[in-house]
Coordinates of C-alpha atoms in Angstrom, one line a residue:
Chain D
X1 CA -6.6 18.6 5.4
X2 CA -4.5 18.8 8.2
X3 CA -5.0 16.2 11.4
X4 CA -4.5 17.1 14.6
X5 CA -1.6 15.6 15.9
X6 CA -3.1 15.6 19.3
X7 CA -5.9 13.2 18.2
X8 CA -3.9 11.0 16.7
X9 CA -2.2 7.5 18.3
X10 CA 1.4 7.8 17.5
X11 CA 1.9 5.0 14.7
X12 CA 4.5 3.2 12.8
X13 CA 4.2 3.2 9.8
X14 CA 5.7 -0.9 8.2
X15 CA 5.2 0.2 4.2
X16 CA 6.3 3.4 3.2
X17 CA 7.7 4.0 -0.3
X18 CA 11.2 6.3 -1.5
X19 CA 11.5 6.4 -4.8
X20 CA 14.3 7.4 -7.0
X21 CA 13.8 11.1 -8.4
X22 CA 15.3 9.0 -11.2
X23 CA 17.5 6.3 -12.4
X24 CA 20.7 8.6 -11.9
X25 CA 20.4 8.7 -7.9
X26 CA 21.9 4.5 -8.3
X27 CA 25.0 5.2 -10.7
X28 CA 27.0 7.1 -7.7
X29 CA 26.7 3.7 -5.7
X30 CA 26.4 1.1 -8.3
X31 CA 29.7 -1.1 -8.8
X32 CA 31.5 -1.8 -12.5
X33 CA 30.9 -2.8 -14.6
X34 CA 27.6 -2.3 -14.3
X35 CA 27.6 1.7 -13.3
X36 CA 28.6 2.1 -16.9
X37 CA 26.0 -0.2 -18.2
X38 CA 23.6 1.7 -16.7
X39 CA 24.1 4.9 -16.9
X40 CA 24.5 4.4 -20.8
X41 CA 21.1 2.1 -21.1
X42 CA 19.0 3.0 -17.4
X43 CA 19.0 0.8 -14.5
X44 CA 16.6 -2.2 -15.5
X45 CA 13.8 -3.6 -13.7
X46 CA 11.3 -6.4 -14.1
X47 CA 7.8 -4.5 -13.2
X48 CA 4.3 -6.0 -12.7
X49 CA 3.2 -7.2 -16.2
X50 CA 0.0 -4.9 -15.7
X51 CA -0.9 -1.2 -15.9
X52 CA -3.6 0.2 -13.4
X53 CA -6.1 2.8 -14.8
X54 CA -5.6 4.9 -11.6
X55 CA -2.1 4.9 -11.7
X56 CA 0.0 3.8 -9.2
X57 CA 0.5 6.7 -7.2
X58 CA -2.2 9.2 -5.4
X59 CA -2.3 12.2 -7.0
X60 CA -2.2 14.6 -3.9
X61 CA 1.1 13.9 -2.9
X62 CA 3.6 15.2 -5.3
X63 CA 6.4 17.5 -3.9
X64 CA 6.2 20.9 -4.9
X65 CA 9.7 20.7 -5.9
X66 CA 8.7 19.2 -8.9
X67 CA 10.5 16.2 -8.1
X68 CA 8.8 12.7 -8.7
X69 CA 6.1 11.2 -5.7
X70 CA 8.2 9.8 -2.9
X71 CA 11.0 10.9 -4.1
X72 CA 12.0 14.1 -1.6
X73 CA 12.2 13.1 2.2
X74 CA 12.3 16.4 3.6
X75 CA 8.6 16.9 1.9
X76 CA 7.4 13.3 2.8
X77 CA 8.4 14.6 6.2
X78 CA 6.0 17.3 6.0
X79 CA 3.3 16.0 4.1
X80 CA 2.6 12.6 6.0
X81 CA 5.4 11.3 8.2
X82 CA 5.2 14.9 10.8
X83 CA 1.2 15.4 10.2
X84 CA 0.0 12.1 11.1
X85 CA 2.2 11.4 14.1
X86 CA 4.2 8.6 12.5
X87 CA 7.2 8.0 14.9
X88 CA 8.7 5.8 12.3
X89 CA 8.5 5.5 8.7
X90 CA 9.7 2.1 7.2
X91 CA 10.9 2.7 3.8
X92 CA 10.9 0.4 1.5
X93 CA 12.0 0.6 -2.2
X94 CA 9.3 1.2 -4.6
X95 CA 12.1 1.6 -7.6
X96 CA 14.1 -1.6 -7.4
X97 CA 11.4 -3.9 -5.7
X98 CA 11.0 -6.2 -8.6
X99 CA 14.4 -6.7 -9.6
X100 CA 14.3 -10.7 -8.1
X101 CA 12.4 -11.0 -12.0
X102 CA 15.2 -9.7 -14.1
X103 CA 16.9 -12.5 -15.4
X104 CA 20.8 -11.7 -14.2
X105 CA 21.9 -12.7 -11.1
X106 CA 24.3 -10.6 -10.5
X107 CA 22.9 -7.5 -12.0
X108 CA 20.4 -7.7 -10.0
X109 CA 22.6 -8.3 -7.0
X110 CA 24.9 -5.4 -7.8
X111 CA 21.6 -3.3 -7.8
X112 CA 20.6 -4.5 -4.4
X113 CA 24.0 -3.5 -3.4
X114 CA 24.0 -0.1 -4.7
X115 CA 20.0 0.6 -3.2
X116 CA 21.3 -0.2 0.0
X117 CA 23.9 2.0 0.0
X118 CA 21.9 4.8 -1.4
X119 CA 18.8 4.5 1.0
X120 CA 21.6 4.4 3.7
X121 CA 23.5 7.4 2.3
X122 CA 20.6 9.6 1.1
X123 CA 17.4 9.0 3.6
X124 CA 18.1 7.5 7.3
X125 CA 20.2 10.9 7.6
X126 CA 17.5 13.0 6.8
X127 CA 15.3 12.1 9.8
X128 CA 15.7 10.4 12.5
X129 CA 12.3 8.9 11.7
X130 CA 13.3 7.4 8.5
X131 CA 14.7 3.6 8.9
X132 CA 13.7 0.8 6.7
X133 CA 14.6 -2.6 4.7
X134 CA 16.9 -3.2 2.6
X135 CA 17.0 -5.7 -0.7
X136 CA 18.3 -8.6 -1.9
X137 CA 18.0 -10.4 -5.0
X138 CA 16.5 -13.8 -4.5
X139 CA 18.5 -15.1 -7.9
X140 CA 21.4 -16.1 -6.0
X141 CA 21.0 -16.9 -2.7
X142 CA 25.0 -16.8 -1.8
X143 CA 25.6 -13.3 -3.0
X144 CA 22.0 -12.4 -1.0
X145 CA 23.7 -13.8 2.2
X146 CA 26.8 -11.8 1.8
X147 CA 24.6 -8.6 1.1
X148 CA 22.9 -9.4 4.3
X149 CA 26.5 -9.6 6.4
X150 CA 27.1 -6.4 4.7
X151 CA 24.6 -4.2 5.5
X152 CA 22.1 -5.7 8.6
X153 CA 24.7 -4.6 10.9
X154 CA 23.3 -0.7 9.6
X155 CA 21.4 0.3 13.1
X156 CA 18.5 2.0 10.7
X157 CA 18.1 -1.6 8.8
X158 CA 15.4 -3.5 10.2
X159 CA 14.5 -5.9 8.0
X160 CA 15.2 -7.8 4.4
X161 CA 13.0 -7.1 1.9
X162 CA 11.9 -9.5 -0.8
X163 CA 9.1 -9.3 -3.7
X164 CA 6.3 -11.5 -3.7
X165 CA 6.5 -12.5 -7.3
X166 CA 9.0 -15.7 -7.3
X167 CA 10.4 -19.1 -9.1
X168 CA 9.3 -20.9 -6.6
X169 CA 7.5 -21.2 -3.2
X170 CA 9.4 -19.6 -0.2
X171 CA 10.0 -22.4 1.6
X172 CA 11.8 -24.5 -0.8
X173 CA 15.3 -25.4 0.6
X174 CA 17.2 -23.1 -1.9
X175 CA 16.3 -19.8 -0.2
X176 CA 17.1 -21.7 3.2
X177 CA 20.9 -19.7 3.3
X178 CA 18.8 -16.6 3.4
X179 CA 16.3 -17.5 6.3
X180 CA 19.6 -18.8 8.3
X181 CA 21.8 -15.4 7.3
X182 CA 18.3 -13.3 8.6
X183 CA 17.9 -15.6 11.9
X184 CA 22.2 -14.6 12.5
X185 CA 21.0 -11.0 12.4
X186 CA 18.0 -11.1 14.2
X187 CA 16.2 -9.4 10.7
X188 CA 12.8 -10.7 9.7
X189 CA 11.6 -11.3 6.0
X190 CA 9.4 -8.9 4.4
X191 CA 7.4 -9.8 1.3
X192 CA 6.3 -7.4 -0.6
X193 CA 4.2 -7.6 -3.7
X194 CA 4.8 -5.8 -7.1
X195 CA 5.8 -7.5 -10.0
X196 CA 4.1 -11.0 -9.7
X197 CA 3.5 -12.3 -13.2
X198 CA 6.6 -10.0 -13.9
X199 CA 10.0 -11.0 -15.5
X200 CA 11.6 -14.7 -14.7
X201 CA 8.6 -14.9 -11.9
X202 CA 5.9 -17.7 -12.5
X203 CA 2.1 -16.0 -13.6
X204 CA 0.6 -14.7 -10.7
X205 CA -2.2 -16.9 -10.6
X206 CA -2.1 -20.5 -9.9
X207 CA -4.1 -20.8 -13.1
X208 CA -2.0 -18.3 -14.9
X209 CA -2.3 -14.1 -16.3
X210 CA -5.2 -12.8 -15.7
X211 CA -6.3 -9.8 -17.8
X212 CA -5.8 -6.8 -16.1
X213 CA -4.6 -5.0 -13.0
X214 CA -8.2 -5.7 -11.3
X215 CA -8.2 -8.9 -11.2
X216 CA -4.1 -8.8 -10.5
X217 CA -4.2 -6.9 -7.6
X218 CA -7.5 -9.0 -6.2
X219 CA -5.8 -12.1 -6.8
X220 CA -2.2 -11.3 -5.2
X221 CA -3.2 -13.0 -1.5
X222 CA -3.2 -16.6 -3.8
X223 CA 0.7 -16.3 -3.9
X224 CA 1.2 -15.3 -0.2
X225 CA -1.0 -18.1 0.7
X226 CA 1.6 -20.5 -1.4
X227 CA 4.6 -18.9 0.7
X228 CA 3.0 -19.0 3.8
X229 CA 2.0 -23.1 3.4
X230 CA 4.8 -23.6 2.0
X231 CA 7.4 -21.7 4.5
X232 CA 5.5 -23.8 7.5
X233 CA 5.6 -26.7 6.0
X234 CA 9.1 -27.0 4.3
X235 CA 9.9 -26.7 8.0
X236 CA 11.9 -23.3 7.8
X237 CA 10.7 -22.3 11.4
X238 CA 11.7 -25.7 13.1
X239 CA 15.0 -25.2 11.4
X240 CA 15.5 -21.4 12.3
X241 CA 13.3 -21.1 15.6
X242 CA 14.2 -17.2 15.7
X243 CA 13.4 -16.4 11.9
X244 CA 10.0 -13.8 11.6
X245 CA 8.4 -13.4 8.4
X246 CA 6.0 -10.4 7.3
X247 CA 3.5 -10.6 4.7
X248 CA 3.4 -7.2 3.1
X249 CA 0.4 -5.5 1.7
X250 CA -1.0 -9.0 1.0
X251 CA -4.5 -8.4 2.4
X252 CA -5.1 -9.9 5.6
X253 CA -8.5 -11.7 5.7
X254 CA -7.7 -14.8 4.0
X255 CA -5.4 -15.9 7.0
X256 CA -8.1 -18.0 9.5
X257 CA -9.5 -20.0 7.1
X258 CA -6.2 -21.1 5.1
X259 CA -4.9 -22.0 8.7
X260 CA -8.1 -24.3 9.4
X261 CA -7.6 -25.6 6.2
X262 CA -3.9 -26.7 7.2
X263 CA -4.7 -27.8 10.5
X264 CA -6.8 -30.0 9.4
X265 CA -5.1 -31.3 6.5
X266 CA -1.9 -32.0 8.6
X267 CA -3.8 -34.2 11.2
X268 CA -4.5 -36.2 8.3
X269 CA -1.3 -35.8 6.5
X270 CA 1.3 -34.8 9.1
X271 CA 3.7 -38.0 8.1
X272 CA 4.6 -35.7 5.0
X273 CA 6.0 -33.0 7.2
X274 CA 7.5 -35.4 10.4
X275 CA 10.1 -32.2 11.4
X276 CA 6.7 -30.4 12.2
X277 CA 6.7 -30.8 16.2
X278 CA 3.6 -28.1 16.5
X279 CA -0.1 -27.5 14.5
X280 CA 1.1 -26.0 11.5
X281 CA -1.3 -22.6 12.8
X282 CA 0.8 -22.1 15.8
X283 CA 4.2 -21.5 13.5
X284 CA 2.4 -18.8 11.5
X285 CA 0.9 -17.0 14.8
X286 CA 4.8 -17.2 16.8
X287 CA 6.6 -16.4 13.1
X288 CA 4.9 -14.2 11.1
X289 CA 3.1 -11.1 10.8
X290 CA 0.7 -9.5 8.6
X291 CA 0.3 -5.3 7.3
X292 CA -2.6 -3.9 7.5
X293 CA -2.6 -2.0 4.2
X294 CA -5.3 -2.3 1.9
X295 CA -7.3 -3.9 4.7
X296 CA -10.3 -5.1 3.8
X297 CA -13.7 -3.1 4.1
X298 CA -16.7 -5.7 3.9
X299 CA -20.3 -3.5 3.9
X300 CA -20.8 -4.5 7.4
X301 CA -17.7 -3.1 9.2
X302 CA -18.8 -6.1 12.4
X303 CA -17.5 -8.7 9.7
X304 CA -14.1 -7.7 9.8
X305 CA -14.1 -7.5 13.8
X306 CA -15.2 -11.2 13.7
X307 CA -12.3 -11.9 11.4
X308 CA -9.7 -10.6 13.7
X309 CA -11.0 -13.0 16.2
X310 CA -10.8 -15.6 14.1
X311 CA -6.7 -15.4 14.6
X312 CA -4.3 -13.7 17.0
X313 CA -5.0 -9.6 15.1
X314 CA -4.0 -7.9 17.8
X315 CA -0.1 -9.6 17.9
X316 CA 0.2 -10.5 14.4
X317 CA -0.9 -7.2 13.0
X318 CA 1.9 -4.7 12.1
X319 CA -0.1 -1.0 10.6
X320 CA 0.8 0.2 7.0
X321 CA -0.1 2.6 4.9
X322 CA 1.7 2.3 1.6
X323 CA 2.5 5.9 1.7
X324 CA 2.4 7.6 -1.3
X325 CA 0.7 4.7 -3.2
X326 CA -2.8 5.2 -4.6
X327 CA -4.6 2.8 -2.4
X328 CA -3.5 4.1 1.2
X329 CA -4.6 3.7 3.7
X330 CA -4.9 6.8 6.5
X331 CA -4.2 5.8 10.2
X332 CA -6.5 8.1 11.3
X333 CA -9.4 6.8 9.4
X334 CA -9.2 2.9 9.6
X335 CA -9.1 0.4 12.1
X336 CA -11.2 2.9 14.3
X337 CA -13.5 0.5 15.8
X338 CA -11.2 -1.2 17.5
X339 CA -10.4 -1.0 21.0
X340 CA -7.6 1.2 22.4
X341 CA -5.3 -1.3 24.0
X342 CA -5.4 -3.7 20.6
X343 CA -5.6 -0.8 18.4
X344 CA -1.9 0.8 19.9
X345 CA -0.7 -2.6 19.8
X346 CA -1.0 -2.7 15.9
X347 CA -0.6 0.8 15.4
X348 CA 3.3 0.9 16.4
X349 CA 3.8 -1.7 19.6
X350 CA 4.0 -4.9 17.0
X351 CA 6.2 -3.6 15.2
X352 CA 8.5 -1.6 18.0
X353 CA 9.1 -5.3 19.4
X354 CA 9.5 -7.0 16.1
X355 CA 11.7 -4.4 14.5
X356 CA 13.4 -3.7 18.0
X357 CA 13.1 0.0 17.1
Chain M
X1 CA -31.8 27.5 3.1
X2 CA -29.1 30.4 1.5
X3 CA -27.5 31.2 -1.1
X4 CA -24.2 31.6 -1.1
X5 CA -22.1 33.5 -3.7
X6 CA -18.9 32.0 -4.8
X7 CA -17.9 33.4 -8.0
X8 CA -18.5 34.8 -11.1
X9 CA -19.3 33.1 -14.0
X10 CA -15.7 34.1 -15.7
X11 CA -13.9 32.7 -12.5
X12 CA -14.4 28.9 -13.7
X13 CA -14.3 29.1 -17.1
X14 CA -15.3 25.7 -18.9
X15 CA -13.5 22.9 -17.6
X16 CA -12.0 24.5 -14.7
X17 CA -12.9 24.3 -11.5
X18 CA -12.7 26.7 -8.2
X19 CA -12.5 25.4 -4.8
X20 CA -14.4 27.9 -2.5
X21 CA -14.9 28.0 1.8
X22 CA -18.5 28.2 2.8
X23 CA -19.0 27.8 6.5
X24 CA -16.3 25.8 7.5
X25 CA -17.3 23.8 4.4
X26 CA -14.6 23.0 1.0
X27 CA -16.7 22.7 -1.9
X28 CA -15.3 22.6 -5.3
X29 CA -17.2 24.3 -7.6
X30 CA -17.0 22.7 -11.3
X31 CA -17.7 23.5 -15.3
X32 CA -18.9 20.6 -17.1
X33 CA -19.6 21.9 -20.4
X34 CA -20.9 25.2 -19.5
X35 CA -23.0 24.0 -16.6
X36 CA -21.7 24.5 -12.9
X37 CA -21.8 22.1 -10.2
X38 CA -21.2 22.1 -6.9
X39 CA -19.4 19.0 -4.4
X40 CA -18.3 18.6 -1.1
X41 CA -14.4 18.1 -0.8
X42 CA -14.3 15.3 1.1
X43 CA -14.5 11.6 -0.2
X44 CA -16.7 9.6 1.6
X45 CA -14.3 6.7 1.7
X46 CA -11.2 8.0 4.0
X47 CA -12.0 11.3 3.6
X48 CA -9.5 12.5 1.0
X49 CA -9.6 15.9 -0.4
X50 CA -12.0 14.9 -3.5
X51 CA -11.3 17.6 -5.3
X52 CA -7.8 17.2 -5.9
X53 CA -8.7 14.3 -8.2
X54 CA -8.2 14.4 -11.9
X55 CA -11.5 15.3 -13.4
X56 CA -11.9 12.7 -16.1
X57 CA -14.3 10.4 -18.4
X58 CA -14.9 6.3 -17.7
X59 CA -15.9 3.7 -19.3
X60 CA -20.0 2.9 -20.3
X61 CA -21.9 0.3 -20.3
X62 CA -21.0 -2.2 -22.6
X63 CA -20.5 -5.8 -23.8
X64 CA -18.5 -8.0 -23.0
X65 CA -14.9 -7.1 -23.9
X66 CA -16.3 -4.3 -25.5
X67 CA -15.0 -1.0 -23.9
X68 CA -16.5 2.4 -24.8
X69 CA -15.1 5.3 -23.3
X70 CA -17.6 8.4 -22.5
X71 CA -19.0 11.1 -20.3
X72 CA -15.8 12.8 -20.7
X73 CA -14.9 15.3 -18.2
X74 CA -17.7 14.4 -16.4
X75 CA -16.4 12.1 -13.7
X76 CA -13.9 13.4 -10.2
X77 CA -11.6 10.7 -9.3
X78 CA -10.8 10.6 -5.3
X79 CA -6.9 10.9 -5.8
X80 CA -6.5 8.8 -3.2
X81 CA -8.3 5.0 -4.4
X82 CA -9.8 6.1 -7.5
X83 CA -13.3 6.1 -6.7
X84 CA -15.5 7.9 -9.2
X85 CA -17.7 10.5 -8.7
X86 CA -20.3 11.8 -11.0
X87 CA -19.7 15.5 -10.7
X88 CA -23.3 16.6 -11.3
X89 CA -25.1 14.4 -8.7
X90 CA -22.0 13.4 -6.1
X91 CA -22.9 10.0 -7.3
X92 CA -20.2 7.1 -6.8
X93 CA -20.2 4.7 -10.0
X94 CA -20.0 1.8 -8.4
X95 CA -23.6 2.5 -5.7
X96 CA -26.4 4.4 -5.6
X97 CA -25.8 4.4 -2.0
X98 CA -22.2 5.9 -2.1
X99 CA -21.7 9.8 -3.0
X100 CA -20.2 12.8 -2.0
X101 CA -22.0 15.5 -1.2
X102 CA -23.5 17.8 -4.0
X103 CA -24.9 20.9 -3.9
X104 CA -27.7 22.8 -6.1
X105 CA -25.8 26.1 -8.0
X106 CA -27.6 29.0 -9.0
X107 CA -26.3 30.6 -12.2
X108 CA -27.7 34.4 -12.4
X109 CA -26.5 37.7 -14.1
X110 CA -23.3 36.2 -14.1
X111 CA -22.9 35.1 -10.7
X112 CA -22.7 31.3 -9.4
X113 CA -23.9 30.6 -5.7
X114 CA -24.1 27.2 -4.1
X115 CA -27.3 27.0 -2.1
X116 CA -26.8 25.1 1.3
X117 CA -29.4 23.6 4.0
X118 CA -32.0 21.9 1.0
X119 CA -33.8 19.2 2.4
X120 CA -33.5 17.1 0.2
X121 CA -29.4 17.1 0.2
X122 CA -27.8 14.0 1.3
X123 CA -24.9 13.1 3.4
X124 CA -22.5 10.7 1.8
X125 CA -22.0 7.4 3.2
X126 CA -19.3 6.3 5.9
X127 CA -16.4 4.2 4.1
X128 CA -14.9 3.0 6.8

């Protein structure tokens, strides 16, 4: 089903996913002693403790070289990045995203090393259009900061990519090094979810495991919601006025509401949080910014128009499709009640500014 | 109303399918046991080509914790979100309101046609 280009608003595209065609593409970039290690035993991970029935993939996209989904730019190229008029694609690592869980710090940081590398090496060259984040381990925050001097100086790196799942809430003072090392580079924070529940990571409920990838997936907004509150309040934003944040794939709906719920509470309670100089709500609408992908579709379609009116949409909204997943989203198919002017803004303008693409 | 032919029986043998071009239309044409069914190749979520979902079973209605698999080979999963189709009625699993288009087939002499413009054909629903 090809789209015609000519009909289509050019977009870009925050959450697209490379893949590895398989563990082997790290070992050419991965230091010692570890190279060794895991070309021997496989590059380890720290997945999502859950398996969907769909799989995770859609099952219209594989290459017809054989190779894994995601895995071969030239036909990502030609299957959605060309077709659908995406003037950027944002990669972001599908293989290594969860490797924040895995219990060694400085594996995990020498595999964050060697990703970047490779997604620098292998994929901006293939396409201009190609750019994207890259990773850092959030075991260590000192070896993440000297990653990020490494590598954000790369003109096709846009942003620092992080996993949802975590130890503890974003804004505690331990990750603060990071924020300050992204601010220096003018490089927002990108959370994406993926192995919450996984690995060293706390359940991904605030009442603990769930029992299956349903109710997972459903319930992943309750641990942005946690970061988000706690980012604002731990005062990260007063401390690092240029720092952005980006809530990944982390539903989108739930935003309004959370922020009346803090306004409120701080008017009551603002003597916890004295550095706090603004309503907590005005941090989140100047720092952070939301992805589409899977937006929400209510049964009347006018109930997700009154949502984005309920907080700043059209400037906080950055489009994504989560390319090749199995629940993405096509940019020619959602979204389309919206008006022109807002609707280019998320489709690429956001993210052009943000990303300074 | 018309008939259109699409294939012969031996085309599609049992748990195959065939997707054929009728008037600008993509329907995939389906054996399910020995009976053949026609649906449209468009999902009626985000408009995915339906039929190049896995054809597959589900689970029944059950119990509590109980889970009973069935209806194997009878169910078209968009291979985009995963919605399920039932492949002899278009029917989602989920709504009686939700479905992809379906089409009556005529089996004769061993020829299958799809018959298009019956009345009482309905159009799926808009996802989004």
């Amino acid at each position: 089903m090809l789209k015609d280009k000519q009909e289509t608003m050019p977009v870009i595209d925050c959450d697209v996913h490379n893949q590895f065609r398989g563990g082997g593409d790290l070992l050419p970039y991965l230091d010692e002693p570890w190279r060794s290690q895991a070309a021997r035993f496989g590059v380890p991970s720290a997945g999502a403790p859950y398996a969907s029935p769909v799989g995770n993939k859609r099952k219209d996209a594989d290459p017809p070289s054989g190779l894994p989904v995601g895995s071969d730019p030239a036909f990502m190229l030609e299957h959605y990045v060309n077709p659908f008029n995406v003037e950027y694609a944002l990669l972001c690592s599908d293989s290594i995203i969860g490797i924040s869980g895995f219990a060694d710090p400085d594996y995990a940081a020498a595999i964050c090393r060697a990703y970047n590398d490779y997604v620098i090496a292998e994929w901006f060259p293939v396409s201009s259009k190609f750019k994207g984040y890259m990773c850092v381990a959030m075991q260590d925050p000192a070896q993440a900061v000297r990653e990020i001097e490494r590598i954000a100086p790369h003109p096709d790196i846009v942003a620092v990519c992080v996993i949802g799942g975590s130890r503890m809430p974003y804004g505690d003072r331990y990750f603060h090094p990071i924020y300050e090392a992204c601010q220096r580079h003018q490089l927002p924070l990108l959370i994406h979810p993926g192995a919450e529940g996984g690995g060293i990571f706390n359940p991904p409920t605030a009442v603990g495991y769930v029992s299956n990838y349903l109710q997972w997936h459903t319930c992943l907004p309750q641990t942005y919601m946690a970061h988000l509150v706690s980012l604002v309040c731990e005062g990260v934003f007063e401390k690092y006025p240029e720092f952005k944040v980006v809530l990944c794939e982390g539903g989108v709906t739930w935003l309004p509401p959370l922020l009346w719920r803090l306004d409120k509470n701080f008017k009551a309670l603002r003597s916890s949080a004295p550095w706090l100089k603004r309503m907590p709500s005005e941090y989140v609408r100047d720092h952070c910014f939301m992805t589409t992908q899977p937006i929400e579709e209510p049964n009347n379609l006018k109930h997700l128009d009154m949502m984005f009116e309920m907080f700043d949409a059209e400037n906080m909204l950055l489009f994504s499709s989560d390319y090749p997943h199995w629940d993405f989203d096509d940019p020619t198919q959602i979204l389309r009640r919206l008006p022109e002017e807002k609707k280019r803004k998320i489709f690429s303008e956001n993210a052009r500014k943000l990303f300074r693409l | 109303m018309a008939v259109y032919p699409v294939a012969r029986t031996e085309e599609i043998p049992e748990g195959t399918f065939k997707i054929v071009q009728i008037e600008g239309r993509s329907i995939g044409v389906y054996n399910v046991k020995g009976e053949y069914y026609a649906i449209n190749n468009y999902c009626p979520h985000q408009g995915a080509e339906l039929c190049k979902g896995p054809v597959c079973g589900t689970t029944l209605e059950s119990q509590v914790y109980e889970f009973i698999y069935g209806r194997d080979r009878e169910i078209l999963r968009c291979p985009w979100h995963g919605w399920e189709f039932d492949i002899k009625t278009g029917k989602s699993l989920f709504s009686d309101k939700v479905r992809a288009r379906s089409y009556p087939v005529i089996e004769e002499d061993g020829q299958i046609g799809i018959v298009i413009g019956q009345p009482k054909q309905r159009e799926g629903t808009e996802g989004c």
